[in-house]
Amino acid sequence: MTAPQETRLHRWTRWGPAAVRRLDTGVEAVVGDQTVELDVTHRGLIYEQTSRPLRLGFYACLEIGVLVRWNGEDVATIRHAEPRRLGLARRSRYDVVGDDRFVVPGMQLTERAIPPLLTLRADSGVLVSSRRWAEPLNIAVTEWSFVREDDVVPPRVRGGTRPEHVALWMAVRHA
């Protein structure tokens, strides 16, 4: 078991600061006092036979569903939306389903690869989204800066968005 890597992000935002930890079992994001963890441990036959978790990664686990924990409690699952769309320029959609205390009606993640954009939306509108103009800057800073290793420009967060939803967006973004 390796020590978790922690990254502190966006200290000066109205909803921040945020912390993202990469764990052996997935990714954990903390915004304020709310903690959201994505568990990407495969719970199939191999796990049962060896009693050792097999970590596949976020995208591989979307087939069976990525478990979402909120403050240590299993509350939701992220899985592919129908119809499934794949491609570099096309948007992939993922449904967030589960407990009504965490999941708001119509909650869905939308992701695009070039440029890498991630949006968390619900029936009430967009909750958290990447800034289209900022993603190339964030990538450049992350890849080529010797000083910083995290994003410079924070995501766009709608007023009234709950901290656990910002933490969910952060966890998926860093998964």
PDB file of C-alpha atoms in Angstrom:
ATOM      1  CA  MET A   1       0.000   0.000   0.000  1.00  0.00           C
ATOM      2  CA  THR A   2       1.489   3.327  -1.050  1.00  0.00           C
ATOM      3  CA  ALA A   3       1.055   6.648   0.687  1.00  0.00           C
ATOM      4  CA  PRO A   4      -1.692   8.766  -0.870  1.00  0.00           C
ATOM      5  CA  GLN A   5      -0.625  11.690  -3.060  1.00  0.00           C
ATOM      6  CA  GLU A   6      -2.427  14.866  -2.029  1.00  0.00           C
ATOM      7  CA  THR A   7      -2.896  17.972  -4.147  1.00  0.00           C
ATOM      8  CA  ARG A   8      -4.367  21.203  -2.784  1.00  0.00           C
ATOM      9  CA  LEU A   9      -6.378  23.223  -5.275  1.00  0.00           C
ATOM     10  CA  HIS A  10      -8.170  26.561  -5.628  1.00  0.00           C
ATOM     11  CA  ARG A  11      -7.624  28.130  -2.221  1.00  0.00           C
ATOM     12  CA  TRP A  12      -8.995  31.518  -3.223  1.00  0.00           C
ATOM     13  CA  THR A  13     -12.374  30.486  -4.629  1.00  0.00           C
ATOM     14  CA  ARG A  14     -15.660  31.103  -2.822  1.00  0.00           C
ATOM     15  CA  TRP A  15     -16.274  27.350  -2.583  1.00  0.00           C
ATOM     16  CA  GLY A  16     -12.664  26.234  -1.901  1.00  0.00           C
ATOM     17  CA  PRO A  17     -10.153  25.139  -0.952  1.00  0.00           C
ATOM     18  CA  ALA A  18     -10.179  21.648  -2.396  1.00  0.00           C
ATOM     19  CA  ALA A  19      -7.867  18.712  -1.806  1.00  0.00           C
ATOM     20  CA  VAL A  20      -7.550  15.682  -4.066  1.00  0.00           C
ATOM     21  CA  ARG A  21      -5.899  12.470  -2.895  1.00  0.00           C
ATOM     22  CA  ARG A  22      -4.988   9.543  -5.123  1.00  0.00           C
ATOM     23  CA  LEU A  23      -5.552   6.359  -3.138  1.00  0.00           C
ATOM     24  CA  ASP A  24      -4.866   2.705  -3.926  1.00  0.00           C
ATOM     25  CA  THR A  25      -8.603   2.160  -4.323  1.00  0.00           C
ATOM     26  CA  GLY A  26      -9.440   5.332  -6.283  1.00  0.00           C
ATOM     27  CA  VAL A  27      -9.616   9.092  -5.831  1.00  0.00           C
ATOM     28  CA  GLU A  28     -10.819  11.156  -2.885  1.00  0.00           C
ATOM     29  CA  ALA A  29     -11.773  14.837  -3.114  1.00  0.00           C
ATOM     30  CA  VAL A  30     -12.451  17.149  -0.180  1.00  0.00           C
ATOM     31  CA  VAL A  31     -14.215  20.506  -0.526  1.00  0.00           C
ATOM     32  CA  GLY A  32     -14.885  22.243   2.758  1.00  0.00           C
ATOM     33  CA  ASP A  33     -15.981  19.528   5.171  1.00  0.00           C
ATOM     34  CA  GLN A  34     -17.471  17.291   2.458  1.00  0.00           C
ATOM     35  CA  THR A  35     -15.532  14.239   1.258  1.00  0.00           C
ATOM     36  CA  VAL A  36     -16.343  12.322  -1.921  1.00  0.00           C
ATOM     37  CA  GLU A  37     -14.459   9.166  -2.882  1.00  0.00           C
ATOM     38  CA  LEU A  38     -14.587   7.221  -6.141  1.00  0.00           C
ATOM     39  CA  ASP A  39     -13.880   3.535  -5.589  1.00  0.00           C
ATOM     40  CA  VAL A  40     -12.447   1.915  -8.716  1.00  0.00           C
ATOM     41  CA  THR A  41     -11.816  -1.465  -7.146  1.00  0.00           C
ATOM     42  CA  HIS A  42     -13.181  -4.254  -9.325  1.00  0.00           C
ATOM     43  CA  ARG A  43     -15.454  -6.518  -7.322  1.00  0.00           C
ATOM     44  CA  GLY A  44     -15.552  -9.456  -9.697  1.00  0.00           C
ATOM     45  CA  LEU A  45     -14.499 -13.061  -9.553  1.00  0.00           C
ATOM     46  CA  ILE A  46     -10.763 -12.289  -9.376  1.00  0.00           C
ATOM     47  CA  TYR A  47     -11.307 -10.265  -6.208  1.00  0.00           C
ATOM     48  CA  GLU A  48     -13.269 -13.106  -4.630  1.00  0.00           C
ATOM     49  CA  GLN A  49     -10.661 -15.708  -5.535  1.00  0.00           C
ATOM     50  CA  THR A  50      -7.585 -13.798  -4.447  1.00  0.00           C
ATOM     51  CA  SER A  51      -9.098 -11.593  -1.718  1.00  0.00           C
ATOM     52  CA  ARG A  52      -6.988  -8.811  -3.179  1.00  0.00           C
ATOM     53  CA  PRO A  53      -8.613  -5.818  -4.877  1.00  0.00           C
ATOM     54  CA  LEU A  54      -7.880  -5.358  -8.557  1.00  0.00           C
ATOM     55  CA  ARG A  55      -7.652  -1.677  -9.460  1.00  0.00           C
ATOM     56  CA  LEU A  56      -8.791  -1.186 -13.041  1.00  0.00           C
ATOM     57  CA  GLY A  57      -9.221   2.560 -13.346  1.00  0.00           C
ATOM     58  CA  PHE A  58     -12.182   4.863 -13.696  1.00  0.00           C
ATOM     59  CA  TYR A  59     -13.067   4.172 -17.333  1.00  0.00           C
ATOM     60  CA  ALA A  60     -12.757   0.394 -17.079  1.00  0.00           C
ATOM     61  CA  CYS A  61     -15.033   0.337 -14.018  1.00  0.00           C
ATOM     62  CA  LEU A  62     -17.779   2.319 -15.759  1.00  0.00           C
ATOM     63  CA  GLU A  63     -19.041  -0.954 -17.232  1.00  0.00           C
ATOM     64  CA  ILE A  64     -20.022  -2.268 -13.808  1.00  0.00           C
ATOM     65  CA  GLY A  65     -20.371   1.146 -12.162  1.00  0.00           C
ATOM     66  CA  VAL A  66     -17.996   3.313 -10.174  1.00  0.00           C
ATOM     67  CA  LEU A  67     -18.969   3.467  -6.516  1.00  0.00           C
ATOM     68  CA  VAL A  68     -19.310   6.958  -4.993  1.00  0.00           C
ATOM     69  CA  ARG A  69     -18.824   7.410  -1.235  1.00  0.00           C
ATOM     70  CA  TRP A  70     -19.911  10.602   0.474  1.00  0.00           C
ATOM     71  CA  ASN A  71     -18.371  11.120   3.926  1.00  0.00           C
ATOM     72  CA  GLY A  72     -17.696   7.373   4.136  1.00  0.00           C
ATOM     73  CA  GLU A  73     -21.179   6.229   3.126  1.00  0.00           C
ATOM     74  CA  ASP A  74     -21.966   4.519  -0.210  1.00  0.00           C
ATOM     75  CA  VAL A  75     -24.488   6.843  -1.869  1.00  0.00           C
ATOM     76  CA  ALA A  76     -24.243   6.602  -5.664  1.00  0.00           C
ATOM     77  CA  THR A  77     -22.919   4.850  -8.738  1.00  0.00           C
ATOM     78  CA  ILE A  78     -21.546   6.387 -11.927  1.00  0.00           C
ATOM     79  CA  ARG A  79     -22.157   4.395 -15.106  1.00  0.00           C
ATOM     80  CA  HIS A  80     -22.406   4.870 -18.863  1.00  0.00           C
ATOM     81  CA  ALA A  81     -25.536   6.648 -20.066  1.00  0.00           C
ATOM     82  CA  GLU A  82     -27.547   5.309 -22.978  1.00  0.00           C
ATOM     83  CA  PRO A  83     -26.914   5.682 -25.837  1.00  0.00           C
ATOM     84  CA  ARG A  84     -23.176   5.238 -25.345  1.00  0.00           C
ATOM     85  CA  ARG A  85     -21.039   7.645 -27.292  1.00  0.00           C
ATOM     86  CA  LEU A  86     -17.313   7.303 -27.737  1.00  0.00           C
ATOM     87  CA  GLY A  87     -14.775   9.374 -29.599  1.00  0.00           C
ATOM     88  CA  LEU A  88     -12.302  12.175 -29.189  1.00  0.00           C
ATOM     89  CA  ALA A  89     -14.535  15.094 -30.152  1.00  0.00           C
ATOM     90  CA  ARG A  90     -17.863  13.551 -29.125  1.00  0.00           C
ATOM     91  CA  ARG A  91     -19.226  13.894 -25.648  1.00  0.00           C
ATOM     92  CA  SER A  92     -19.402  10.828 -23.423  1.00  0.00           C
ATOM     93  CA  ARG A  93     -22.234  10.822 -20.896  1.00  0.00           C
ATOM     94  CA  TYR A  94     -22.323   9.144 -17.503  1.00  0.00           C
ATOM     95  CA  ASP A  95     -25.386   8.846 -15.274  1.00  0.00           C
ATOM     96  CA  VAL A  96     -25.071   9.393 -11.531  1.00  0.00           C
ATOM     97  CA  VAL A  97     -27.705   7.304  -9.776  1.00  0.00           C
ATOM     98  CA  GLY A  98     -28.296   6.570  -6.117  1.00  0.00           C
ATOM     99  CA  ASP A  99     -29.420   8.077  -2.843  1.00  0.00           C
ATOM    100  CA  ASP A 100     -31.637  11.178  -3.100  1.00  0.00           C
ATOM    101  CA  ARG A 101     -29.692  12.899  -0.317  1.00  0.00           C
ATOM    102  CA  PHE A 102     -26.687  13.109  -2.651  1.00  0.00           C
ATOM    103  CA  VAL A 103     -28.009  12.720  -6.200  1.00  0.00           C
ATOM    104  CA  VAL A 104     -30.247  15.493  -7.518  1.00  0.00           C
ATOM    105  CA  PRO A 105     -32.794  14.676 -10.257  1.00  0.00           C
ATOM    106  CA  GLY A 106     -31.233  14.220 -13.697  1.00  0.00           C
ATOM    107  CA  MET A 107     -27.623  14.269 -12.445  1.00  0.00           C
ATOM    108  CA  GLN A 108     -25.230  13.442 -15.253  1.00  0.00           C
ATOM    109  CA  LEU A 109     -21.558  13.918 -16.112  1.00  0.00           C
ATOM    110  CA  THR A 110     -20.577  14.927 -19.628  1.00  0.00           C
ATOM    111  CA  GLU A 111     -16.979  14.607 -20.804  1.00  0.00           C
ATOM    112  CA  ARG A 112     -15.139  15.535 -23.974  1.00  0.00           C
ATOM    113  CA  ALA A 113     -11.540  14.546 -24.729  1.00  0.00           C
ATOM    114  CA  ILE A 114     -10.259  17.346 -26.998  1.00  0.00           C
ATOM    115  CA  PRO A 115     -10.065  19.772 -25.270  1.00  0.00           C
ATOM    116  CA  PRO A 116     -10.661  17.892 -22.016  1.00  0.00           C
ATOM    117  CA  LEU A 117     -13.926  19.302 -20.677  1.00  0.00           C
ATOM    118  CA  LEU A 118     -16.014  17.877 -17.829  1.00  0.00           C
ATOM    119  CA  THR A 119     -19.496  19.055 -16.858  1.00  0.00           C
ATOM    120  CA  LEU A 120     -21.712  18.014 -13.958  1.00  0.00           C
ATOM    121  CA  ARG A 121     -25.321  18.845 -14.724  1.00  0.00           C
ATOM    122  CA  ALA A 122     -28.779  18.158 -13.382  1.00  0.00           C
ATOM    123  CA  ASP A 123     -32.323  18.952 -14.448  1.00  0.00           C
ATOM    124  CA  SER A 124     -31.911  22.347 -12.767  1.00  0.00           C
ATOM    125  CA  GLY A 125     -28.914  23.235 -15.004  1.00  0.00           C
ATOM    126  CA  VAL A 126     -25.137  23.049 -15.021  1.00  0.00           C
ATOM    127  CA  LEU A 127     -23.680  22.677 -11.513  1.00  0.00           C
ATOM    128  CA  VAL A 128     -19.920  22.529 -12.202  1.00  0.00           C
ATOM    129  CA  SER A 129     -18.095  22.754 -15.520  1.00  0.00           C
ATOM    130  CA  SER A 130     -14.630  23.155 -16.998  1.00  0.00           C
ATOM    131  CA  ARG A 131     -13.844  26.519 -18.489  1.00  0.00           C
ATOM    132  CA  ARG A 132     -13.334  26.015 -22.205  1.00  0.00           C
ATOM    133  CA  TRP A 133     -10.644  28.689 -22.531  1.00  0.00           C
ATOM    134  CA  ALA A 134      -8.778  27.594 -19.396  1.00  0.00           C
ATOM    135  CA  GLU A 135      -8.200  23.904 -20.105  1.00  0.00           C
ATOM    136  CA  PRO A 136      -5.269  24.447 -22.506  1.00  0.00           C
ATOM    137  CA  LEU A 137      -3.702  26.702 -19.871  1.00  0.00           C
ATOM    138  CA  ASN A 138      -4.268  24.137 -17.110  1.00  0.00           C
ATOM    139  CA  ILE A 139      -2.726  21.403 -19.275  1.00  0.00           C
ATOM    140  CA  ALA A 140       0.302  23.551 -20.123  1.00  0.00           C
ATOM    141  CA  VAL A 141       0.939  24.426 -16.483  1.00  0.00           C
ATOM    142  CA  THR A 142       0.499  20.828 -15.336  1.00  0.00           C
ATOM    143  CA  GLU A 143       2.796  19.410 -18.026  1.00  0.00           C
ATOM    144  CA  TRP A 144       5.558  22.007 -18.299  1.00  0.00           C
ATOM    145  CA  SER A 145       5.749  23.899 -15.014  1.00  0.00           C
ATOM    146  CA  PHE A 146       8.422  23.015 -12.496  1.00  0.00           C
ATOM    147  CA  VAL A 147       6.659  25.046  -9.806  1.00  0.00           C
ATOM    148  CA  ARG A 148       3.027  23.892 -10.053  1.00  0.00           C
ATOM    149  CA  GLU A 149       1.585  20.465 -10.615  1.00  0.00           C
ATOM    150  CA  ASP A 150      -2.120  21.269 -10.499  1.00  0.00           C
ATOM    151  CA  ASP A 151      -4.720  23.388 -12.251  1.00  0.00           C
ATOM    152  CA  VAL A 152      -4.404  27.159 -12.251  1.00  0.00           C
ATOM    153  CA  VAL A 153      -7.925  28.162 -13.282  1.00  0.00           C
ATOM    154  CA  PRO A 154     -10.778  26.729 -11.196  1.00  0.00           C
ATOM    155  CA  PRO A 155     -13.942  25.289 -12.725  1.00  0.00           C
ATOM    156  CA  ARG A 156     -17.097  27.339 -13.159  1.00  0.00           C
ATOM    157  CA  VAL A 157     -19.417  26.613 -10.215  1.00  0.00           C
ATOM    158  CA  ARG A 158     -23.019  27.804 -10.215  1.00  0.00           C
ATOM    159  CA  GLY A 159     -24.131  29.668  -7.119  1.00  0.00           C
ATOM    160  CA  GLY A 160     -25.942  27.391  -4.689  1.00  0.00           C
ATOM    161  CA  THR A 161     -24.079  24.250  -5.781  1.00  0.00           C
ATOM    162  CA  ARG A 162     -23.447  22.013  -2.796  1.00  0.00           C
ATOM    163  CA  PRO A 163     -19.795  21.356  -1.816  1.00  0.00           C
ATOM    164  CA  GLU A 164     -20.206  17.586  -2.231  1.00  0.00           C
ATOM    165  CA  HIS A 165     -21.101  18.094  -5.899  1.00  0.00           C
ATOM    166  CA  VAL A 166     -17.979  20.200  -6.430  1.00  0.00           C
ATOM    167  CA  ALA A 167     -16.007  17.417  -4.725  1.00  0.00           C
ATOM    168  CA  LEU A 168     -17.631  14.837  -7.041  1.00  0.00           C
ATOM    169  CA  TRP A 169     -16.581  16.897 -10.076  1.00  0.00           C
ATOM    170  CA  MET A 170     -13.025  17.202  -8.681  1.00  0.00           C
ATOM    171  CA  ALA A 171     -12.790  13.451  -8.045  1.00  0.00           C
ATOM    172  CA  VAL A 172     -13.968  12.537 -11.542  1.00  0.00           C
ATOM    173  CA  ARG A 173     -11.697  15.189 -13.072  1.00  0.00           C
ATOM    174  CA  HIS A 174      -8.659  13.674 -11.335  1.00  0.00           C
ATOM    175  CA  ALA A 175      -9.671  10.032 -11.800  1.00  0.00           C
TER     176      ALA A 175
END
